[in-house]
C-alpha positions as a Python dict, from the first residue, in 0.01 Angstrom:
ca = {
    (1, 'M'): (0, 0, 0),
    (2, 'D'): (323, 182, 87),
    (3, 'K'): (389, 260, -280),
    (4, 'I'): (39, 401, -326),
    (5, 'L'): (78, 624, -21),
    (6, 'Y'): (424, 728, -140),
    (7, 'W'): (294, 838, -481),
    (8, 'L'): (5, 1024, -317),
    (9, 'V'): (248, 1213, -94),
    (10, 'M'): (480, 1293, -384),
    (11, 'T'): (187, 1413, -596),
    (12, 'V'): (90, 1659, -323),
    (13, 'F'): (456, 1764, -290),
    (14, 'T'): (478, 1826, -663),
    (15, 'L'): (159, 2032, -680),
    (16, 'L'): (262, 2244, -382),
    (17, 'S'): (615, 2281, -515),
    (18, 'W'): (493, 2458, -828),
    (19, 'L'): (376, 2754, -618),
    (20, 'P'): (601, 3064, -622),
    (21, 'L'): (843, 3102, -332),
    (22, 'R'): (658, 3407, -199),
    (23, 'V'): (343, 3193, -166),
    (24, 'H'): (544, 2928, 17),
    (25, 'Y'): (652, 3192, 267),
    (26, 'L'): (288, 3289, 323),
    (27, 'I'): (223, 2921, 394),
    (28, 'S'): (524, 2924, 629),
    (29, 'D'): (376, 3216, 824),
    (30, 'L'): (48, 3024, 862),
    (31, 'L'): (235, 2708, 957),
    (32, 'Y'): (417, 2906, 1226),
    (33, 'I'): (85, 3006, 1381),
    (34, 'L'): (-28, 2642, 1371),
    (35, 'L'): (289, 2488, 1517),
    (36, 'Y'): (383, 2759, 1767),
    (37, 'K'): (58, 2916, 1879),
    (38, 'I'): (-202, 2640, 1836),
    (39, 'L'): (-43, 2294, 1846),
    (40, 'R'): (256, 2408, 2057),
    (41, 'Y'): (466, 2150, 1872),
    (42, 'R'): (731, 2022, 2114),
    (43, 'Y'): (712, 2356, 2290),
    (44, 'D'): (829, 2222, 2627),
    (45, 'V'): (1127, 2050, 2460),
    (46, 'V'): (1225, 2369, 2276),
    (47, 'I'): (1198, 2595, 2583),
    (48, 'T'): (1384, 2348, 2805),
    (49, 'N'): (1665, 2297, 2553),
    (50, 'I'): (1716, 2670, 2498),
    (51, 'S'): (1699, 2770, 2865),
    (52, 'R'): (1949, 2501, 2969),
    (53, 'S'): (2183, 2585, 2683),
    (54, 'F'): (2189, 2957, 2768),
    (55, 'P'): (2153, 2975, 3148),
    (56, 'E'): (2233, 3347, 3149),
    (57, 'M'): (1929, 3425, 2934),
    (58, 'N'): (1603, 3540, 3098),
    (59, 'Y'): (1267, 3390, 3004),
    (60, 'K'): (1186, 3673, 2764),
    (61, 'G'): (1509, 3605, 2574),
    (62, 'V'): (1440, 3231, 2568),
    (63, 'K'): (1094, 3290, 2419),
    (64, 'R'): (1241, 3523, 2155),
    (65, 'V'): (1489, 3254, 2045),
    (66, 'A'): (1206, 2997, 2045),
    (67, 'K'): (987, 3215, 1823),
    (68, 'D'): (1272, 3273, 1579),
    (69, 'F'): (1340, 2899, 1575),
    (70, 'Y'): (978, 2814, 1486),
    (71, 'H'): (986, 3068, 1202),
    (72, 'S'): (1312, 2912, 1078),
    (73, 'L'): (1170, 2559, 1105),
    (74, 'C'): (860, 2651, 903),
    (75, 'D'): (1071, 2824, 637),
    (76, 'M'): (1289, 2515, 608),
    (77, 'I'): (984, 2293, 553),
    (78, 'V'): (834, 2506, 277),
    (79, 'E'): (1172, 2571, 112),
    (80, 'T'): (1232, 2196, 90),
    (81, 'V'): (894, 2148, -79),
    (82, 'W'): (953, 2446, -312),
    (83, 'A'): (1295, 2313, -418),
    (84, 'Y'): (1154, 1979, -531),
    (85, 'T'): (1051, 2100, -880),
    (86, 'R'): (1309, 2376, -913),
    (87, 'S'): (1623, 2341, -1120),
    (88, 'S'): (1962, 2308, -953),
    (89, 'K'): (2057, 2639, -1114),
    (90, 'K'): (1765, 2819, -948),
    (91, 'I'): (1835, 2660, -611),
    (92, 'G'): (2200, 2759, -649),
    (93, 'R'): (2097, 3125, -638),
    (94, 'H'): (1984, 3074, -280),
    (95, 'V'): (2291, 2900, -138),
    (96, 'D'): (2658, 2985, -128),
    (97, 'F'): (2989, 2860, 13),
    (98, 'S'): (3278, 3037, 180),
    (99, 'R'): (3633, 2920, 255),
    (100, 'C'): (3610, 2664, -25),
    (101, 'D'): (3989, 2638, -26),
    (102, 'T'): (3961, 2444, 301),
    (103, 'L'): (3760, 2167, 136),
    (104, 'N'): (3969, 2180, -180),
    (105, 'E'): (4289, 2125, 20),
    (106, 'A'): (4138, 1833, 212),
    (107, 'Y'): (4009, 1673, -107),
    (108, 'G'): (4338, 1728, -289),
    (109, 'E'): (4358, 1510, -599),
    (110, 'G'): (4071, 1286, -503),
    (111, 'R'): (4085, 1186, -136),
    (112, 'N'): (3784, 1085, 66),
    (113, 'V'): (3684, 1359, 311),
    (114, 'I'): (3450, 1345, 611),
    (115, 'V'): (3250, 1667, 652),
    (116, 'V'): (3067, 1696, 984),
    (117, 'M'): (2779, 1937, 1034),
    (118, 'G'): (2486, 2010, 1263),
    (119, 'H'): (2111, 2039, 1221),
    (120, 'Q'): (2125, 2394, 1086),
    (121, 'P'): (1880, 2524, 825),
    (122, 'N'): (1858, 2482, 545),
    (123, 'W'): (2089, 2188, 490),
    (124, 'E'): (1831, 2026, 261),
    (125, 'L'): (1896, 2282, -16),
    (126, 'Y'): (2259, 2173, -33),
    (127, 'T'): (2159, 1833, -172),
    (128, 'A'): (2052, 1995, -500),
    (129, 'L'): (2339, 2212, -617),
    (130, 'P'): (2446, 2316, -969),
    (131, 'H'): (2797, 2281, -1111),
    (132, 'L'): (3024, 2297, -808),
    (133, 'E'): (3350, 2400, -974),
    (134, 'R'): (3213, 2661, -1211),
    (135, 'R'): (2984, 2829, -958),
    (136, 'Y'): (3160, 2779, -626),
    (137, 'G'): (3523, 2707, -712),
    (138, 'L'): (3511, 2360, -557),
    (139, 'K'): (3753, 2116, -723),
    (140, 'M'): (3503, 1832, -752),
    (141, 'D'): (3178, 1765, -930),
    (142, 'N'): (2837, 1684, -786),
    (143, 'R'): (2895, 1310, -809),
    (144, 'Q'): (3157, 1340, -534),
    (145, 'F'): (2900, 1474, -283),
    (146, 'H'): (2751, 1200, -62),
    (147, 'F'): (2496, 1280, 210),
    (148, 'I'): (2478, 1033, 496),
    (149, 'Y'): (2139, 980, 657),
    (150, 'K'): (1975, 755, 913),
    (151, 'K'): (1713, 527, 762),
    (152, 'M'): (1367, 616, 890),
    (153, 'S'): (1141, 363, 1059),
    (154, 'S'): (852, 450, 827),
    (155, 'R'): (912, 303, 480),
    (156, 'V'): (699, 573, 316),
    (157, 'A'): (881, 856, 495),
    (158, 'D'): (1214, 700, 404),
    (159, 'M'): (1117, 678, 36),
    (160, 'V'): (1002, 1042, 39),
    (161, 'I'): (1325, 1168, 199),
    (162, 'R'): (1542, 975, -46),
    (163, 'R'): (1339, 1106, -340),
    (164, 'L'): (1362, 1468, -223),
    (165, 'R'): (1738, 1447, -177),
    (166, 'Q'): (1814, 1258, -499),
    (167, 'K'): (1567, 1418, -738),
    (168, 'H'): (1826, 1651, -891),
    (169, 'N'): (2085, 1374, -936),
    (170, 'S'): (2341, 1615, -792),
    (171, 'C'): (2452, 1392, -505),
    (172, 'S'): (2411, 1042, -367),
    (173, 'V'): (2241, 941, -44),
    (174, 'V'): (2412, 677, 169),
    (175, 'E'): (2257, 504, 470),
    (176, 'K'): (2448, 563, 792),
    (177, 'E'): (2499, 189, 844),
    (178, 'Q'): (2655, 156, 498),
    (179, 'I'): (2904, 445, 511),
    (180, 'A'): (3211, 235, 603),
    (181, 'R'): (3140, -13, 326),
    (182, 'H'): (3074, 268, 78),
    (183, 'L'): (3401, 443, 169),
    (184, 'L'): (3605, 126, 131),
    (185, 'R'): (3439, 29, -196),
    (186, 'N'): (3497, 376, -345),
    (187, 'R'): (3830, 454, -180),
    (188, 'S'): (4013, 512, -509),
    (189, 'E'): (3747, 746, -651),
    (190, 'G'): (3744, 1007, -376),
    (191, 'G'): (3436, 1171, -234),
    (192, 'V'): (3303, 1421, 18),
    (193, 'Y'): (3083, 1260, 281),
    (194, 'F'): (2849, 1496, 467),
    (195, 'L'): (2741, 1366, 806),
    (196, 'I'): (2506, 1539, 1051),
    (197, 'A'): (2666, 1432, 1377),
    (198, 'D'): (2482, 1621, 1652),
    (199, 'Q'): (2189, 1385, 1703),
    (200, 'Y'): (2146, 1171, 2015),
    (201, 'P'): (2364, 866, 1939),
    (202, 'G'): (2142, 603, 2097),
    (203, 'K'): (2333, 276, 2101),
    (204, 'G'): (2592, 402, 1851),
    (205, 'A'): (2953, 499, 1914),
    (206, 'S'): (2955, 780, 2170),
    (207, 'V'): (3147, 973, 2435),
    (208, 'E'): (3040, 1224, 2699),
    (209, 'M'): (3141, 1589, 2651),
    (210, 'D'): (3026, 1932, 2762),
    (211, 'F'): (2805, 2090, 2496),
    (212, 'L'): (2604, 2409, 2544),
    (213, 'H'): (2667, 2408, 2922),
    (214, 'Q'): (2541, 2052, 2963),
    (215, 'P'): (2698, 1706, 2995),
    (216, 'T'): (2611, 1553, 2658),
    (217, 'I'): (2638, 1208, 2507),
    (218, 'V'): (2801, 1280, 2171),
    (219, 'F'): (2819, 1063, 1858),
    (220, 'N'): (3184, 995, 1776),
    (221, 'G'): (3138, 750, 1490),
    (222, 'A'): (3268, 1005, 1239),
    (223, 'E'): (3595, 1033, 1430),
    (224, 'E'): (3632, 654, 1465),
    (225, 'L'): (3578, 607, 1093),
    (226, 'A'): (3818, 888, 998),
    (227, 'R'): (4085, 749, 1233),
    (228, 'K'): (4058, 397, 1093),
    (229, 'L'): (4085, 517, 732),
    (230, 'S'): (4330, 806, 794),
    (231, 'L'): (4088, 1062, 649),
    (232, 'P'): (4080, 1442, 673),
    (233, 'V'): (3785, 1591, 861),
    (234, 'V'): (3621, 1926, 786),
    (235, 'F'): (3342, 2107, 971),
    (236, 'V'): (3075, 2301, 785),
    (237, 'S'): (2837, 2550, 943),
    (238, 'V'): (2527, 2674, 761),
    (239, 'E'): (2410, 3028, 831),
    (240, 'R'): (2094, 3200, 714),
    (241, 'K'): (2193, 3537, 566),
    (242, 'K'): (1837, 3646, 498),
    (243, 'R'): (1510, 3472, 429),
    (244, 'G'): (1571, 3204, 167),
    (245, 'H'): (1946, 3262, 138),
    (246, 'Y'): (2213, 3055, 310),
    (247, 'N'): (2590, 3034, 332),
    (248, 'A'): (2795, 2726, 423),
    (249, 'E'): (3142, 2788, 565),
    (250, 'F'): (3413, 2519, 581),
    (251, 'T'): (3663, 2492, 868),
    (252, 'K'): (3943, 2236, 883),
    (253, 'I'): (3951, 2005, 1183),
    (254, 'C'): (4243, 1786, 1075),
    (255, 'D'): (4435, 1658, 772),
    (256, 'D'): (4459, 1301, 900),
    (257, 'A'): (4244, 1188, 1192),
    (258, 'S'): (4470, 889, 1263),
    (259, 'K'): (4747, 1130, 1367),
    (260, 'C'): (4528, 1314, 1618),
    (261, 'E'): (4477, 1231, 1984),
    (262, 'E'): (4169, 1024, 2050),
    (263, 'G'): (3873, 1255, 2110),
    (264, 'F'): (4030, 1556, 1937),
    (265, 'V'): (3813, 1542, 1623),
    (266, 'T'): (3487, 1505, 1815),
    (267, 'G'): (3591, 1775, 2062),
    (268, 'E'): (3674, 2021, 1784),
    (269, 'Y'): (3346, 1942, 1609),
    (270, 'I'): (3149, 2015, 1926),
    (271, 'R'): (3343, 2338, 1988),
    (272, 'L'): (3291, 2465, 1633),
    (273, 'L'): (2922, 2375, 1633),
    (274, 'E'): (2873, 2547, 1968),
    (275, 'D'): (3046, 2861, 1837),
    (276, 'S'): (2821, 2858, 1530),
    (277, 'I'): (2505, 2821, 1740),
    (278, 'N'): (2613, 3104, 1971),
    (279, 'K'): (2645, 3338, 1671),
    (280, 'N'): (2281, 3274, 1577),
    (281, 'R'): (2095, 3103, 1857),
    (282, 'S'): (1779, 3024, 1665),
    (283, 'N'): (1983, 2855, 1391),
    (284, 'W'): (1964, 2499, 1528),
    (285, 'L'): (1703, 2223, 1561),
    (286, 'W'): (1586, 2297, 1916),
    (287, 'S'): (1285, 2067, 1884),
    (288, 'H'): (1515, 1763, 1878),
    (289, 'R'): (1517, 1567, 2205),
    (290, 'R'): (1893, 1601, 2226),
    (291, 'W'): (1941, 1550, 2599),
    (292, 'K'): (1779, 1237, 2742),
}
């Protein structure tokens, strides 16, 4: 039954994906009305998160950030569907990198690198990139990009997410629980492991830090892994330049996490993510129940 439902979902995705991008943005505008004005999707969560994160902001400012966030969320949804049947070359026209030398230096001649990032749109487009070296000057090919994800409780949803992220064969998808094993097994090959590390950690490795003016339980599994394996850690922020166009900027956190004080890597990650959010306050997943 799951396979039947999966193929039905993917058939709908495929048919919708064939529509031109401008039509997808019309759908996004309608979806915004549905989610923000009619269903009020997680509205209380969004407003609470924003107001607590920016205590100096009045209610009018909070609502403005919330509206911009819902527009961004809807764009991300339709862009992900649109990208499904598009070539890597076409998708590559919509995304760019800056400060690539930072990642090149960390990778060196084939080291494993941990790249930590936040829930910033549209990270999904970066799983389907064209030739990295020729287009972006990155000294690695697409096979060295590994995106870490948390397995979803719904088998159908999990199959859909994996298919969307692996369709272009431009990266691999590794389950969060398997990352240590994957790193050890492929230690000699070298790879860049992208990990979204700003979610609520649940029962995972965590520490408490101040994030966006609030005491926050922070996932520190990336730091623990990097310390154990003496890996470099890089932060990447994704910024929307204009509708449908994004830039990812790399910033070095450390060359070897094992030589850093405990907590330094996670602290730097939180600081850099906070700085990135403050530059564009709607550019984060405010609907996530981050503080519990």
